[in-house]
Structure formats: C-alpha cells, structure tokens
Short mmCIF file of N, CA, C and O in Angstrom, two decimals:
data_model
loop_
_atom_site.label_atom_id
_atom_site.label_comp_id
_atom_site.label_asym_id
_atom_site.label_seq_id
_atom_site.Cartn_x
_atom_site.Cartn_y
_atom_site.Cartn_z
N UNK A 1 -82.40 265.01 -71.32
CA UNK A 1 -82.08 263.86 -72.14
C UNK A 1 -82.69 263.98 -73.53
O UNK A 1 -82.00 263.92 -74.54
N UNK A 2 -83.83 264.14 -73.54
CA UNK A 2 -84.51 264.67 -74.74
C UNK A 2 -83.83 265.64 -75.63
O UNK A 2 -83.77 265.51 -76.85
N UNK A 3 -83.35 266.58 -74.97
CA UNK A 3 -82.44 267.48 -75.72
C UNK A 3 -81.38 266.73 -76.31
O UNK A 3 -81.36 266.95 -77.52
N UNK A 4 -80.88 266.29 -76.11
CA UNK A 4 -79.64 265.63 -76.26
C UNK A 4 -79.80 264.56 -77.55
O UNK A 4 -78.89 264.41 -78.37
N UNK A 5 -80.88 263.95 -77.61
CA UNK A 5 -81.30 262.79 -78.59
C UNK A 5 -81.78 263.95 -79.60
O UNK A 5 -81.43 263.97 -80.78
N UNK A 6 -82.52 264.81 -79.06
CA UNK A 6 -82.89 266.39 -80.53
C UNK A 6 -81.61 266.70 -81.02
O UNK A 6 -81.58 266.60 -82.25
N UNK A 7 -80.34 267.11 -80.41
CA UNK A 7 -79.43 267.51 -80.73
C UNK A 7 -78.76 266.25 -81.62
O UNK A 7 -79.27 266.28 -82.74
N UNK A 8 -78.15 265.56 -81.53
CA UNK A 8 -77.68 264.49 -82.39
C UNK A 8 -78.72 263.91 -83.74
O UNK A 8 -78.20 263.82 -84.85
N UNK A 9 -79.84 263.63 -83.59
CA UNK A 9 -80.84 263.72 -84.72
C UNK A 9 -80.68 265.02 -85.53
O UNK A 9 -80.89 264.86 -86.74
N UNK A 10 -80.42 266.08 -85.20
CA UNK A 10 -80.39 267.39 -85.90
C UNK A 10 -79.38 267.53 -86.86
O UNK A 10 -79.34 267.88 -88.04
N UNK A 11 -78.17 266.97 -85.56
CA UNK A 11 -76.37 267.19 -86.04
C UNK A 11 -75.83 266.23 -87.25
O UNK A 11 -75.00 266.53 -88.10
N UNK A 12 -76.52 264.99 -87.12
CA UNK A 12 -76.07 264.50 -88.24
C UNK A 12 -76.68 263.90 -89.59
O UNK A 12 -76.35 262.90 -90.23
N UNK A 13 -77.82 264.98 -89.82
CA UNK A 13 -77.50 265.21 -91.32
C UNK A 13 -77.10 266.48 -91.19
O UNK A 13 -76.19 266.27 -91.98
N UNK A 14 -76.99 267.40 -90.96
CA UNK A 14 -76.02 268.62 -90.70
C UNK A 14 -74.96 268.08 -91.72
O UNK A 14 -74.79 268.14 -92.93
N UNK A 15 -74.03 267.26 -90.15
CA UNK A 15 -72.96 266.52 -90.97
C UNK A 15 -72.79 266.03 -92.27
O UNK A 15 -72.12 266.57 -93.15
N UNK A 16 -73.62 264.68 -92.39
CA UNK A 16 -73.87 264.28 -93.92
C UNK A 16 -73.89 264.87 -95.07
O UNK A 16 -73.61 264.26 -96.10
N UNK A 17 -74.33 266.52 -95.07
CA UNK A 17 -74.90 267.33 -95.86
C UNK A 17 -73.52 268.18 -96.50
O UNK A 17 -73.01 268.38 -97.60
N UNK A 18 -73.21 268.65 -94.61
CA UNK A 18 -71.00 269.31 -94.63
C UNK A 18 -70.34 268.50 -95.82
O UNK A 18 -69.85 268.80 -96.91
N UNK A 19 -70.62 267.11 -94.95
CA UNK A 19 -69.16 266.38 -95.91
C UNK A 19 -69.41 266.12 -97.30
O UNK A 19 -68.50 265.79 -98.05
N UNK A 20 -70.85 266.28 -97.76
CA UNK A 20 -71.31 265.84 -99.23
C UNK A 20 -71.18 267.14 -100.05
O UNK A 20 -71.00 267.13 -101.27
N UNK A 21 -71.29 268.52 -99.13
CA UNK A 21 -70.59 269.43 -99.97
C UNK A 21 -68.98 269.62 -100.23
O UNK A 21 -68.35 269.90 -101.24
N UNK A 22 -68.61 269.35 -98.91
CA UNK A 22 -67.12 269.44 -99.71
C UNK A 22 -66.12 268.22 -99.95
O UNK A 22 -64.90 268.24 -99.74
N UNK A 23 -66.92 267.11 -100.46
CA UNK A 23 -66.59 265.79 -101.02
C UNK A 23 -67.45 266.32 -102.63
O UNK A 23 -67.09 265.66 -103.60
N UNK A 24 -68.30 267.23 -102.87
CA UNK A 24 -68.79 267.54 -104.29
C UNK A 24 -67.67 269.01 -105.18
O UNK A 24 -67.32 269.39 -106.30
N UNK A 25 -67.49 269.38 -103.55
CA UNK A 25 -66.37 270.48 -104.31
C UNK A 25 -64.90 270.12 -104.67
O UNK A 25 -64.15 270.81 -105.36
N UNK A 26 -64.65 269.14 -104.21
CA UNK A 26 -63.09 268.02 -104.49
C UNK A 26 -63.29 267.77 -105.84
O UNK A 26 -62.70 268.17 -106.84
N UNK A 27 -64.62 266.74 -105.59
CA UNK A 27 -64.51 265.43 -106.61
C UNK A 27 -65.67 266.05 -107.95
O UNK A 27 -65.63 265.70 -109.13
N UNK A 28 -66.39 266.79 -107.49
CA UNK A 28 -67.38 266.91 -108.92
C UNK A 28 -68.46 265.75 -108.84
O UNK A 28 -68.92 265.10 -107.90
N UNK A 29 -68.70 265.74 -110.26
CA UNK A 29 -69.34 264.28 -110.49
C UNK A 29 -69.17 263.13 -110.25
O UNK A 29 -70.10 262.33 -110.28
N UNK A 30 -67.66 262.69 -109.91
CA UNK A 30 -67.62 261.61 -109.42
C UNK A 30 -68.23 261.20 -108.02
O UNK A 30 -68.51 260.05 -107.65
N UNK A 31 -68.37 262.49 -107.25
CA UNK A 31 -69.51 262.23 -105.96
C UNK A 31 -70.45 261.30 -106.17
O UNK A 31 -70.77 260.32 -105.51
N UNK A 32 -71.26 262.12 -108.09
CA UNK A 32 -72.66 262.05 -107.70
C UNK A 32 -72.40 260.30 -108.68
O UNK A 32 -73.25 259.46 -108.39
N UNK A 33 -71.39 259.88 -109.65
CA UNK A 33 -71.35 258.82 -109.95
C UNK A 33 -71.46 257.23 -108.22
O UNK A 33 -72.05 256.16 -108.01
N UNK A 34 -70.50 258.12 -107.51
CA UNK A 34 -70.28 257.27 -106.54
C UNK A 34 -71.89 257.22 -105.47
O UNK A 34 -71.91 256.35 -104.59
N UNK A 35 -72.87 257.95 -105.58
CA UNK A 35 -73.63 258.08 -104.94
C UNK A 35 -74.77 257.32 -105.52
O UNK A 35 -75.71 256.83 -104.90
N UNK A 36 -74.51 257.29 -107.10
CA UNK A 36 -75.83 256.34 -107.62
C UNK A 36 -75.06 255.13 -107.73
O UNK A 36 -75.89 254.28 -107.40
N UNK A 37 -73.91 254.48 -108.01
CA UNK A 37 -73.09 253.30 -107.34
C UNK A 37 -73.62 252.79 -106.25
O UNK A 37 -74.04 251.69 -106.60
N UNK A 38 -73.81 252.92 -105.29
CA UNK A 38 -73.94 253.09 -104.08
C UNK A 38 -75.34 252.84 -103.71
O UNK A 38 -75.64 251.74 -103.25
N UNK A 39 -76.16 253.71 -103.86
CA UNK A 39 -77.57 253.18 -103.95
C UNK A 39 -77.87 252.02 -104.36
O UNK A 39 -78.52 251.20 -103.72
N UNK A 40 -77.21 251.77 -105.93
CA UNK A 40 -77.92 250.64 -106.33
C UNK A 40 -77.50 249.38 -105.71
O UNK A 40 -78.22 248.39 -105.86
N UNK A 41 -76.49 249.30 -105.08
CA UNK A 41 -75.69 248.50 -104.21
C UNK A 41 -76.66 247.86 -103.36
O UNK A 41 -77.15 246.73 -103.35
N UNK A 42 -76.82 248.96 -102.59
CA UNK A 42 -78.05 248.93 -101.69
C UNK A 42 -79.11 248.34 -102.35
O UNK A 42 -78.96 247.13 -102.18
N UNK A 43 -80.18 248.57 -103.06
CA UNK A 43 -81.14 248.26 -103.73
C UNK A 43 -80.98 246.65 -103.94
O UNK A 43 -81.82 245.79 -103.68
N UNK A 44 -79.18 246.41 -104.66
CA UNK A 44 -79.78 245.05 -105.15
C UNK A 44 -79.29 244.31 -103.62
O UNK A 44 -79.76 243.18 -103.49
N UNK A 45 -78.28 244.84 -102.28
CA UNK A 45 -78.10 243.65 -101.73
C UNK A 45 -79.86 243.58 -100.51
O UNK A 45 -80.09 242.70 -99.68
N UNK A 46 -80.61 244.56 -100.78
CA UNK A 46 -82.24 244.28 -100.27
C UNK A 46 -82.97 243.38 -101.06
O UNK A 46 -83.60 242.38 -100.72
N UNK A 47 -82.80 243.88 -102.21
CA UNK A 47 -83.36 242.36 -102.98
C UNK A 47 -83.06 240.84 -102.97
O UNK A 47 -83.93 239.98 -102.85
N UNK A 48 -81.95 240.64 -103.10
CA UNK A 48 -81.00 239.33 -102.51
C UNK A 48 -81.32 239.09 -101.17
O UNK A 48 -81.25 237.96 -100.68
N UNK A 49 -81.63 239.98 -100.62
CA UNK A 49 -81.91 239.13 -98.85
C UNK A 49 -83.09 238.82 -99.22
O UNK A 49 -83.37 237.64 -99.03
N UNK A 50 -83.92 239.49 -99.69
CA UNK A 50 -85.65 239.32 -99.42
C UNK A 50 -85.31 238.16 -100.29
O UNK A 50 -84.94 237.24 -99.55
N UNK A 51 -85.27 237.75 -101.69
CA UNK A 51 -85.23 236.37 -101.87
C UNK A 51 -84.22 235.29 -101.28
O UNK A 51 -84.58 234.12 -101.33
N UNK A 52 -83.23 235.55 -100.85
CA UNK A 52 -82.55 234.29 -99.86
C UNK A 52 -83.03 234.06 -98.55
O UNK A 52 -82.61 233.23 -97.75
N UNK A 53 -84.11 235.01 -98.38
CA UNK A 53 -84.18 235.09 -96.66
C UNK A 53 -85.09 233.43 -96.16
O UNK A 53 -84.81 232.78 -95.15
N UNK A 54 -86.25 233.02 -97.27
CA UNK A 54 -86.85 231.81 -96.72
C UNK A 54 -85.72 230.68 -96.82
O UNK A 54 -85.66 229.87 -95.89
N UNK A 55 -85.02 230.59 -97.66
CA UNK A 55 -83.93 229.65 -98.32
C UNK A 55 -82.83 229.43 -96.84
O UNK A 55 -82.56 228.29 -96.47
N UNK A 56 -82.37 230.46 -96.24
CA UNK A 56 -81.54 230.45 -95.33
C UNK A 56 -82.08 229.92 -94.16
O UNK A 56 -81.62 229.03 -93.43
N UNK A 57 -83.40 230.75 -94.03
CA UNK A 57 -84.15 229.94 -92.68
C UNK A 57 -84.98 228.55 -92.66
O UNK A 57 -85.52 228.17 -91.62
N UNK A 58 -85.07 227.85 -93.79
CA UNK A 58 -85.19 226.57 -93.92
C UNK A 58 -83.56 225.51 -93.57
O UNK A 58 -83.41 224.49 -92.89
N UNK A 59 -82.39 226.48 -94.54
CA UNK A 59 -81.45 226.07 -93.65
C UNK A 59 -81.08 225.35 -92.70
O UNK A 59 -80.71 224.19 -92.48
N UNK A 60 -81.34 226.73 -91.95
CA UNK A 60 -80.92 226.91 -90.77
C UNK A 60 -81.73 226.13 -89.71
O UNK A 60 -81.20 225.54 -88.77
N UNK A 61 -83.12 226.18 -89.97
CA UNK A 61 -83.90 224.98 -89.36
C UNK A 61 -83.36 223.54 -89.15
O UNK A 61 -82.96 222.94 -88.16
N UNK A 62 -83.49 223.24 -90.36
CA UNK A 62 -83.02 221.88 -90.68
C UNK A 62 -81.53 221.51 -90.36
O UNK A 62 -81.30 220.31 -90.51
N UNK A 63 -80.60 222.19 -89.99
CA UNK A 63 -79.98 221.51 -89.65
C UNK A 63 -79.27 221.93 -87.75
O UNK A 63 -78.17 221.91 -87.20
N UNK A 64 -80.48 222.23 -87.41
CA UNK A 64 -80.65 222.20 -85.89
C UNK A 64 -80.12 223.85 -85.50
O UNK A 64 -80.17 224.08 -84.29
N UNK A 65 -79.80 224.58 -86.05
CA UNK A 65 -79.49 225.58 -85.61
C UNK A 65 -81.00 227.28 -85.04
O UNK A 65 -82.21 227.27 -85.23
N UNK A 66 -80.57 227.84 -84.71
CA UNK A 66 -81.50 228.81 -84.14
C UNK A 66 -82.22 229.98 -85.13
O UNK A 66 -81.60 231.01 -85.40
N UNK A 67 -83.34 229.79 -85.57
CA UNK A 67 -83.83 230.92 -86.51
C UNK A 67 -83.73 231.80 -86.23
O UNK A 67 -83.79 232.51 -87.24
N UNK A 68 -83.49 232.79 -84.77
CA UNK A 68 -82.61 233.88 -84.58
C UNK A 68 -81.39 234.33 -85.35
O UNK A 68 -81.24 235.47 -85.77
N UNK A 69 -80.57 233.40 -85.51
CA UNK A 69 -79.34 233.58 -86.57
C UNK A 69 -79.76 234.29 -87.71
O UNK A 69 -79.05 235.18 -88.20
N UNK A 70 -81.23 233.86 -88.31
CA UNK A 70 -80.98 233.93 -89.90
C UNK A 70 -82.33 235.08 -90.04
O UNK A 70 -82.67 235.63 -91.09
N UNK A 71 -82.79 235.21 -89.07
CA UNK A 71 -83.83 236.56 -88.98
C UNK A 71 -82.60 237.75 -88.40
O UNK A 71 -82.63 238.85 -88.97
N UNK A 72 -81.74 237.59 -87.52
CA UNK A 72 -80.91 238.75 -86.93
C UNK A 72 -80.22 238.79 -88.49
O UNK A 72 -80.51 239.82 -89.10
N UNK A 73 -79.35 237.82 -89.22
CA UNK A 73 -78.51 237.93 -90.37
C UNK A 73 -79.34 239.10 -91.59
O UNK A 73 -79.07 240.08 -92.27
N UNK A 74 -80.57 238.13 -91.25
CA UNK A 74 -81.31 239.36 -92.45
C UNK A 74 -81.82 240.32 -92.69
O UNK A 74 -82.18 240.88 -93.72
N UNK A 75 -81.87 240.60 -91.27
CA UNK A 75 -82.49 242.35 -90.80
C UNK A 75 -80.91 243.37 -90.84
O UNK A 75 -81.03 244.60 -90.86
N UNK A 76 -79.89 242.92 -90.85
CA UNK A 76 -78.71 243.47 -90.52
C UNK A 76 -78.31 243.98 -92.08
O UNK A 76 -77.69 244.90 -92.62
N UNK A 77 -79.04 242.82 -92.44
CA UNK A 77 -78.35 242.96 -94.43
C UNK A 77 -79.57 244.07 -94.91
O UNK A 77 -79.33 245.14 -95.48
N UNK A 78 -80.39 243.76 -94.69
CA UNK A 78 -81.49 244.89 -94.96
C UNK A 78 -81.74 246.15 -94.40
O UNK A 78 -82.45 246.98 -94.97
N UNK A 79 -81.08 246.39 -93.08
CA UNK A 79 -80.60 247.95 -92.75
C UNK A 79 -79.64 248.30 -92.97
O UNK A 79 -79.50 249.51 -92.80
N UNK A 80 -78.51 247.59 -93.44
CA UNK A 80 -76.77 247.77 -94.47
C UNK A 80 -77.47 248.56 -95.90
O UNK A 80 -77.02 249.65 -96.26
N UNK A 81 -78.56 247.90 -96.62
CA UNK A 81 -78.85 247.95 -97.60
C UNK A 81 -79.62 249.31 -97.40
O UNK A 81 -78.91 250.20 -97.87
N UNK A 82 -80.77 249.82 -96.90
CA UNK A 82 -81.27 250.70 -96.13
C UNK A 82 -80.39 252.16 -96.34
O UNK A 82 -80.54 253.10 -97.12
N UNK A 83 -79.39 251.88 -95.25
CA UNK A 83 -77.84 252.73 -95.37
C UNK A 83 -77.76 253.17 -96.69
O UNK A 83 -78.14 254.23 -97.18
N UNK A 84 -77.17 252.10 -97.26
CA UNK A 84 -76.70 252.37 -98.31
C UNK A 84 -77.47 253.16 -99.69
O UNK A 84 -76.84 253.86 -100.49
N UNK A 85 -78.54 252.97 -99.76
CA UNK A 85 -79.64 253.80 -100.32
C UNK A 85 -79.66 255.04 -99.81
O UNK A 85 -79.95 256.00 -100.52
N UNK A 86 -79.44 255.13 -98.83
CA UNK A 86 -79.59 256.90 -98.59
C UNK A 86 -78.49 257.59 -98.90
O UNK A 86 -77.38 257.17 -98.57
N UNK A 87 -78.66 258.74 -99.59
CA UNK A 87 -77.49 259.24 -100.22
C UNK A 87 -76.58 260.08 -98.78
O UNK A 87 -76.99 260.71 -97.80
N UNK A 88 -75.56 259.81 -99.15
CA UNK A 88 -74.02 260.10 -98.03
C UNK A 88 -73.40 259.24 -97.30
O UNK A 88 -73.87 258.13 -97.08
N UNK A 89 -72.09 259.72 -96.73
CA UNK A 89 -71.05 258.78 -96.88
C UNK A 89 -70.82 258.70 -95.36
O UNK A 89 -69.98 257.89 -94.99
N UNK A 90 -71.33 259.29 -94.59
CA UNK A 90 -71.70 258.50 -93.27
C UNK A 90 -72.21 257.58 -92.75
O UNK A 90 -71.88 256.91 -91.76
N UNK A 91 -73.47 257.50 -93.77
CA UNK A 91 -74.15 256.28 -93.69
C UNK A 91 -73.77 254.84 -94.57
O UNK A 91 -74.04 253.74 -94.10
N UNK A 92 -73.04 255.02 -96.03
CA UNK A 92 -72.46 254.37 -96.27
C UNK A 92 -71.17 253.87 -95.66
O UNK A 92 -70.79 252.81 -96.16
N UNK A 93 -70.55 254.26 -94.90
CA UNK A 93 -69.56 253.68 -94.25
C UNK A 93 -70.17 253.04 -92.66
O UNK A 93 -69.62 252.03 -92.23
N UNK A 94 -71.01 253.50 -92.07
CA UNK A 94 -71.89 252.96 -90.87
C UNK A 94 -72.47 250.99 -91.60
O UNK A 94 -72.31 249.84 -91.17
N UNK A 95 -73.22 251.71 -93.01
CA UNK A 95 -73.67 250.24 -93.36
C UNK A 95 -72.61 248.96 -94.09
O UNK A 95 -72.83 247.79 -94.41
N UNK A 96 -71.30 249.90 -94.14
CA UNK A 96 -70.11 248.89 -94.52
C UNK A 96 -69.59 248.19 -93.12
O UNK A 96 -69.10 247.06 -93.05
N UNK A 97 -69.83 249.14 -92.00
CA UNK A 97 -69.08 248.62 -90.70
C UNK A 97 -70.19 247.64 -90.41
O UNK A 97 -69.60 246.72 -89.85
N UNK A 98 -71.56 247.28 -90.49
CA UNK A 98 -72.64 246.85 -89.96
C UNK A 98 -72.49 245.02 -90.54
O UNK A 98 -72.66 243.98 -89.91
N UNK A 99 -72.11 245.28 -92.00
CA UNK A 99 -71.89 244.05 -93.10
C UNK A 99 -70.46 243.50 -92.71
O UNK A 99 -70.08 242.39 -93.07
N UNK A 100 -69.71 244.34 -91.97
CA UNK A 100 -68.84 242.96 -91.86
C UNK A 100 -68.74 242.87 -90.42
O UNK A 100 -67.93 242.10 -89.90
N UNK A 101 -69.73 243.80 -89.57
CA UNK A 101 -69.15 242.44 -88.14
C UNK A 101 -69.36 241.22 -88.33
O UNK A 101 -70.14 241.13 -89.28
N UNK A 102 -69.04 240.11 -87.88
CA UNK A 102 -69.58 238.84 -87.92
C UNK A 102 -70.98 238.43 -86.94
O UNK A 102 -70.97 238.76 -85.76
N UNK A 103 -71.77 237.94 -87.32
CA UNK A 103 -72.73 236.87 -86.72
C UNK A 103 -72.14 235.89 -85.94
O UNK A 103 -71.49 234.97 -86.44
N UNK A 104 -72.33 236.04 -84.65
CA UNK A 104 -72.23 234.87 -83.54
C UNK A 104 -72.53 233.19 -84.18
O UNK A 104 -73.40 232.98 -85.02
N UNK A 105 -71.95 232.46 -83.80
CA UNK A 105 -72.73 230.63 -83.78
C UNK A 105 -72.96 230.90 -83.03
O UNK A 105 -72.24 231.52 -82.25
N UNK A 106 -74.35 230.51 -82.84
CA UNK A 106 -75.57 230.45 -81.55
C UNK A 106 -75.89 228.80 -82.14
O UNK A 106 -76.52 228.56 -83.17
N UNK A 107 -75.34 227.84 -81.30
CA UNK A 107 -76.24 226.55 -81.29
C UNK A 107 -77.38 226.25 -80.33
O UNK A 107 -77.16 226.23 -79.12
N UNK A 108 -78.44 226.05 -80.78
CA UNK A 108 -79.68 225.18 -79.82
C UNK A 108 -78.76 224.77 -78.78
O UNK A 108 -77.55 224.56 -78.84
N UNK A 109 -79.75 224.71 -77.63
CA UNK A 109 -78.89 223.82 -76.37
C UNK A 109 -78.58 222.22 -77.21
O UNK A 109 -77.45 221.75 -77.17
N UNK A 110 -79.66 221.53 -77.92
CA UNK A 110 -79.81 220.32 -78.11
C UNK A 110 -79.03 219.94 -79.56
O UNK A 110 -79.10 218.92 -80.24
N UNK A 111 -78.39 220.95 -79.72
CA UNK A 111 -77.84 220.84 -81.21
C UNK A 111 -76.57 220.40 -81.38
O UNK A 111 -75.73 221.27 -81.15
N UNK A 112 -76.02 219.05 -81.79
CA UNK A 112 -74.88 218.70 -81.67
C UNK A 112 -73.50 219.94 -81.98
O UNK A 112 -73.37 220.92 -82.71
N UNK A 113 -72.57 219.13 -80.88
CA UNK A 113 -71.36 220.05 -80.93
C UNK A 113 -70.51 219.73 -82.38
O UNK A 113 -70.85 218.82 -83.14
N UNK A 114 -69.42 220.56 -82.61
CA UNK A 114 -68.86 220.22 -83.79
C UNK A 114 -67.79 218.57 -83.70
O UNK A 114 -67.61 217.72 -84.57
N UNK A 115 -67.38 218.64 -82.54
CA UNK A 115 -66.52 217.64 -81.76
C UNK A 115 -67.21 216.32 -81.36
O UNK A 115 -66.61 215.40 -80.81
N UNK A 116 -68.32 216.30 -81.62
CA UNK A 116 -69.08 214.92 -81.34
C UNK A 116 -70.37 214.95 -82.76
O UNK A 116 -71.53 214.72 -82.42
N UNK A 117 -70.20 215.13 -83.66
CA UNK A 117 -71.41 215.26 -84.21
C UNK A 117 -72.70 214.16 -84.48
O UNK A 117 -73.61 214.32 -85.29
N UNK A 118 -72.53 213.19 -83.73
CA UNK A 118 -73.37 211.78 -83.63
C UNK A 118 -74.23 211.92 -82.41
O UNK A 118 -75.16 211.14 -82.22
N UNK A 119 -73.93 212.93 -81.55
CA UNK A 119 -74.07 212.34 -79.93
C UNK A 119 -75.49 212.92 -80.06
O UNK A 119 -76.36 212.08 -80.31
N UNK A 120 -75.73 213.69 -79.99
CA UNK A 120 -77.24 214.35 -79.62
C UNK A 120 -77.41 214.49 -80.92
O UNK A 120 -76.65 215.32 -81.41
N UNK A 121 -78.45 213.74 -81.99
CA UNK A 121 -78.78 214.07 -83.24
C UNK A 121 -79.92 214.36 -83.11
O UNK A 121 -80.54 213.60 -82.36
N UNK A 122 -80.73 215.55 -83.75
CA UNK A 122 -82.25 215.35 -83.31
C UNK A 122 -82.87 214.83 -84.58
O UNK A 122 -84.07 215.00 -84.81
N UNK A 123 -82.02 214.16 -85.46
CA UNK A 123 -82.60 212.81 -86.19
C UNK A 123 -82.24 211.28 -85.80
O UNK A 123 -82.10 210.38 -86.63
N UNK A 124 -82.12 211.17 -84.63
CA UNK A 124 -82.21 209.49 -84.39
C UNK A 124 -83.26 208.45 -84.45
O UNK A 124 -84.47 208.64 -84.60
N UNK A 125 -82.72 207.48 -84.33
CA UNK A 125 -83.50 206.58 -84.94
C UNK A 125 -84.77 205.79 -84.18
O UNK A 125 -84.27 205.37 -83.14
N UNK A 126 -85.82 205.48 -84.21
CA UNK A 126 -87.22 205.04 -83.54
C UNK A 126 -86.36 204.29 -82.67
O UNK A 126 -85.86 204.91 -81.73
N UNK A 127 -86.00 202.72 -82.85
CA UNK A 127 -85.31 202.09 -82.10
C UNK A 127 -83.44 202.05 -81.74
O UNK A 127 -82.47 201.88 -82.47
N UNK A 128 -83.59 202.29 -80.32
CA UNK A 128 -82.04 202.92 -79.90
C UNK A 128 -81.64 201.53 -79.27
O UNK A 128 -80.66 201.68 -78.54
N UNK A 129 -81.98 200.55 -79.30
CA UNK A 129 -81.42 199.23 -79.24
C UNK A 129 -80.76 198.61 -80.60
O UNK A 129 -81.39 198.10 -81.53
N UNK A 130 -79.29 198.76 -80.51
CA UNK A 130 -79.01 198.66 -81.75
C UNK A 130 -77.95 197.65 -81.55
O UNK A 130 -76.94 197.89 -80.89
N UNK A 131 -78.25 196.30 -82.25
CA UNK A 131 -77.13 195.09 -82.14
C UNK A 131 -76.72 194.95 -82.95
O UNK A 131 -77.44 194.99 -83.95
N UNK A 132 -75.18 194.66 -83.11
CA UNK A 132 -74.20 194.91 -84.02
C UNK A 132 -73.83 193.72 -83.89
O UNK A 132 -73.59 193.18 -82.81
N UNK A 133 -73.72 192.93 -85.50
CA UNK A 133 -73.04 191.88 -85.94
C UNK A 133 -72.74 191.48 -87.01
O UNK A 133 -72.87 192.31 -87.91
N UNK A 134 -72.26 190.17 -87.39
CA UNK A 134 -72.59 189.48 -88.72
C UNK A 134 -73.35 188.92 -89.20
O UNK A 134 -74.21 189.06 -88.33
N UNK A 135 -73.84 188.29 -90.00
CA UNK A 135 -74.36 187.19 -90.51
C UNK A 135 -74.32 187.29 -91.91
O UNK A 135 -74.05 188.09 -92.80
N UNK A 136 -74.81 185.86 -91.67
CA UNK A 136 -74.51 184.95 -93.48
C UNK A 136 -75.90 184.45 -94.04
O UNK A 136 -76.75 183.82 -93.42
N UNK A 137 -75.95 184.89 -95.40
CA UNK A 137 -77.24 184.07 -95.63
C UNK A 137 -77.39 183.01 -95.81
O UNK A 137 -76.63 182.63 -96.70
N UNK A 138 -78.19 182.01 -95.31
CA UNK A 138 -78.28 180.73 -96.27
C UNK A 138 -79.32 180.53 -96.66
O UNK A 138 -80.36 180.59 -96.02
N UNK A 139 -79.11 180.17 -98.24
CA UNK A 139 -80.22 179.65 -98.85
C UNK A 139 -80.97 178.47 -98.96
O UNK A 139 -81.98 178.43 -99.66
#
C-alpha cells in the first residue's frame, strides 16, 4: 500500500512537469503569462477569505446556522487558492473543480425551516403568553 501512495506522489508532478513542457512548447510565453495570472488569482482569492472569514462566521452564527458551513467554506477557498499558487495546470483545474462544487445547507436541528420561519425562533420572546386584542385609550 505504501508503494502505491509513493508511486502516485512521485507520478504526479512527473505529470504536471510533462504537460507544462509541452503546453510551453505550443504556447511560449503565454504559458508563463497564464501561470503568473493564475498565481495571483490564487494569492488574492487567500486574501479575501482570510479577511471575510470572521465576517461570514458571525453571519452565520447569528442567524442560527452551523459554523461548520463557514469554517468547511473557508478552508475549501483557501486550498482552491493554495492550488492555484502552485505553478501547473493540474492543479489549477483540481482547484477550479474544488470552487465550484457547492456547499451543502446544513441547518442546526433547532434552526427554523424555510417553510415555517416563526416556529422555532431561537429569538423568542421572555413571555410566550401572548393576548391579542384591541383597545382604546381614554383620557
């Protein structure tokens, strides 16, 4: 088994290395244009997570949902980004497939459904005796 995990660790930058030579003997410079493109891509969408990342998980707190969501969302964007910094087009296309699966809705058990959004609020009110009427003032 060991062999096997040596062999694939070995094989693909092998690979990476194959296709970046004869993607440099096609294209020329536009490789190496598309390769610093690409990086910086990377670079700035790591930066953008690291500053949206408290912003999202306050979010996501607050309005009853699971901080799993927005720690899994931002580790995903930050190994996309990761990817994408390393030069070749294996890994840039691995960290393009990574950025658009979608993220699951994961609601709290206790977190209202979309179809009732009143019923289970986990902002209700001190007193749940609530009498409904009119009245008139008089002065």
């Amino acid at each position: 088994m060991r062999f096997f995990v040596g062999l694939i660790l070995l094989a693909f930058p092998i690979a990476e290395i194959w296709l970046l030579i004869q993607l440099a003997d096609r294209y020329g410079w536009l490789l190496l244009v598309y390769l610093i493109a690409v990086g910086w891509l990377g670079l700035r969408l790591i930066r953008e997570e690291k500053s949206s990342f408290s912003l999202r998980m306050m979010q996501n707190l607050t309005s009853g949902g699971s901080p799993a969501k927005a720690v899994f969302g931002s580790l995903r964007n930050i190994i996309a980004g990761v990817l994408l910094m390393l030069p070749g087009v294996i890994t840039d296309i691995i960290a393009v497939t990574l950025l658009l699966i979608p993220i699951r809705n994961t609601q709290p058990l206790n977190a209202p459904s979309p179809d009732e959004p009143y019923r289970s609020s986990p902002y209700q009110a001190a007193n749940d005796d609530v009498i409904e009427g009119e009245f008139r003032r008089e002065d």
